[in-house]
Each structure stands twice: as structure tokens, then as C-alpha cells.
mmCIF file of C-alpha atoms in Angstrom:
data_model
loop_
_atom_site.group_PDB
_atom_site.id
_atom_site.type_symbol
_atom_site.label_atom_id
_atom_site.label_comp_id
_atom_site.label_asym_id
_atom_site.label_seq_id
_atom_site.Cartn_x
_atom_site.Cartn_y
_atom_site.Cartn_z
ATOM 1 C CA TYR A 1322 6.054 6.168 -0.733
ATOM 2 C CA ALA A 1323 7.993 3.474 1.248
ATOM 3 C CA PHE A 1324 7.397 1.084 -1.563
ATOM 4 C CA TYR A 1325 5.999 1.819 -5.131
ATOM 5 C CA PHE A 1326 5.076 -1.114 -7.375
ATOM 6 C CA THR A 1327 4.611 -1.024 -11.113
ATOM 7 C CA TRP A 1328 4.797 -4.772 -11.428
ATOM 8 C CA SER A 1329 3.855 -7.759 -9.318
ATOM 9 C CA GLY A 1330 5.881 -8.240 -6.207
ATOM 10 C CA THR A 1331 6.093 -9.126 -2.420
ATOM 11 C CA VAL A 1332 7.000 -6.727 0.382
ATOM 12 C CA GLU A 1333 7.528 -8.422 3.740
ATOM 13 C CA GLY A 1334 8.794 -7.751 7.207
ATOM 14 C CA PHE A 1335 9.288 -3.924 7.360
ATOM 15 C CA THR A 1336 8.013 -1.219 9.595
ATOM 16 C CA VAL A 1337 6.564 1.769 7.755
ATOM 17 C CA THR A 1338 6.243 5.249 9.389
ATOM 18 C CA GLY A 1339 6.014 8.799 8.086
ATOM 19 C CA ASN A 1340 3.858 10.186 5.337
ATOM 20 C CA ARG A 1341 3.291 7.395 2.815
ATOM 21 C CA GLY A 1342 2.880 3.707 2.756
ATOM 22 C CA ILE A 1343 2.689 1.352 -0.228
ATOM 23 C CA TYR A 1344 1.315 2.057 -3.709
ATOM 24 C CA PHE A 1345 0.537 -0.377 -6.469
ATOM 25 C CA ASP A 1346 0.285 1.371 -9.929
ATOM 26 C CA GLY A 1347 -1.516 -0.595 -12.388
ATOM 27 C CA ASN A 1348 -0.933 2.064 -15.005
ATOM 28 C CA GLY A 1349 -4.194 1.826 -16.885
ATOM 29 C CA GLY A 1350 -4.557 -1.889 -16.849
ATOM 30 C CA ASN A 1351 -1.081 -3.415 -16.424
ATOM 31 C CA SER A 1352 -1.024 -5.871 -13.403
ATOM 32 C CA ALA A 1353 0.662 -4.341 -10.460
ATOM 33 C CA GLY A 1354 -0.684 -6.768 -8.044
ATOM 34 C CA GLY A 1355 1.258 -8.218 -5.122
ATOM 35 C CA THR A 1356 1.523 -9.323 -1.620
ATOM 36 C CA VAL A 1357 1.973 -7.165 1.629
ATOM 37 C CA ARG A 1358 2.920 -9.642 4.403
ATOM 38 C CA ASN A 1359 3.986 -9.266 8.025
ATOM 39 C CA MET A 1360 4.257 -5.469 7.837
ATOM 40 C CA ARG A 1361 3.852 -2.876 10.558
ATOM 41 C CA PHE A 1362 2.277 0.578 9.618
ATOM 42 C CA VAL A 1363 2.732 2.844 12.544
ATOM 43 C CA ASN A 1364 2.120 6.577 13.028
ATOM 44 C CA LEU A 1365 1.469 7.251 9.312
ATOM 45 C CA ASN A 1366 -0.064 10.466 8.289
ATOM 46 C CA PRO A 1367 -0.496 10.561 4.550
ATOM 47 C CA SER A 1368 -1.741 14.127 3.576
ATOM 48 C CA ALA A 1369 -3.700 12.652 0.631
ATOM 49 C CA GLY A 1370 -4.401 8.931 -0.206
ATOM 50 C CA SER A 1371 -4.181 5.890 1.922
ATOM 51 C CA VAL A 1372 -1.573 3.701 3.808
ATOM 52 C CA ILE A 1373 -1.910 0.940 1.201
ATOM 53 C CA GLY A 1374 -3.374 2.064 -2.051
ATOM 54 C CA GLY A 1375 -3.219 1.728 -5.806
ATOM 55 C CA TYR A 1376 -4.717 2.308 -9.280
ATOM 56 C CA ASP A 1377 -6.027 -0.291 -11.700
ATOM 57 C CA ASN A 1378 -4.870 -3.354 -9.786
ATOM 58 C CA SER A 1379 -5.763 -6.894 -10.607
ATOM 59 C CA SER A 1380 -5.049 -8.306 -7.153
ATOM 60 C CA VAL A 1381 -3.356 -7.354 -3.936
ATOM 61 C CA THR A 1382 -3.171 -9.692 -0.945
ATOM 62 C CA ILE A 1383 -2.544 -8.363 2.651
ATOM 63 C CA GLU A 1384 -1.507 -10.827 5.217
ATOM 64 C CA ARG A 1385 -0.714 -10.575 8.935
ATOM 65 C CA CYS A 1386 -0.153 -6.763 8.994
ATOM 66 C CA LEU A 1387 -0.499 -4.403 11.934
ATOM 67 C CA PHE A 1388 -1.955 -0.859 11.581
ATOM 68 C CA ALA A 1389 -1.524 1.366 14.565
ATOM 69 C CA ASN A 1390 -1.870 5.131 15.304
ATOM 70 C CA ASN A 1391 -2.395 6.113 11.645
ATOM 71 C CA GLN A 1392 -4.249 9.227 10.593
ATOM 72 C CA VAL A 1393 -5.816 9.413 7.134
ATOM 73 C CA ASP A 1394 -7.538 12.515 5.842
ATOM 74 C CA SER A 1395 -9.005 10.945 2.720
ATOM 75 C CA GLY A 1396 -9.147 7.538 0.978
ATOM 76 C CA GLY A 1397 -9.137 5.255 4.033
ATOM 77 C CA ILE A 1398 -6.433 2.967 5.442
ATOM 78 C CA ILE A 1399 -6.752 0.771 2.406
ATOM 79 C CA SER A 1400 -7.983 2.235 -0.898
ATOM 80 C CA PHE A 1401 -7.804 1.221 -4.566
ATOM 81 C CA THR A 1402 -9.162 3.133 -7.496
ATOM 82 C CA GLN A 1403 -10.409 1.412 -10.591
ATOM 83 C CA MET A 1404 -10.228 3.055 -14.103
ATOM 84 C CA ASN A 1405 -13.556 2.900 -15.933
#
């Protein structure tokens, strides 16, 4: 991943390309929320998962981001999984 969060934080102003984007890992209930702001996600091709994703997140805010020419096989561009 370009960015992997296990805590709350903000990522801003980067261009992300390649195979992975941003992942927020709530680790079974811990808050790994955050803000993704003014980012560009271009020509990403994650083999599994999504461009922005996570597990057990309390809150993620996405503001003013560009998504262009991305190919996602599963999960969608933005996808979060919640533990039961």
C-alpha cells in the first residue's frame, strides 16, 4: 500500500499509482479512521481489494480526490469491510 493506517490520521496532496492505494486497518474494533484529502489516484490496478479500503473502521472522510484510469477486479474503488 502507498499508505497503511492503524490509527487515525490524515493523508493529503499525494499522487498514488501502481498496485495499491490506501488501507485503514481497524484491527477488530480499534479506530483507524482518518481523512484522505486532495489526493490523485491514477492508473491503479490492485489485484485484490480496492483503491481506498479498510477493515472495521469507525469513520473515514474522503475530500476533493481525483480517481482516473483505475482498474479494480474486486471490491470496488472504495470498499470497507465490517467485522460482525
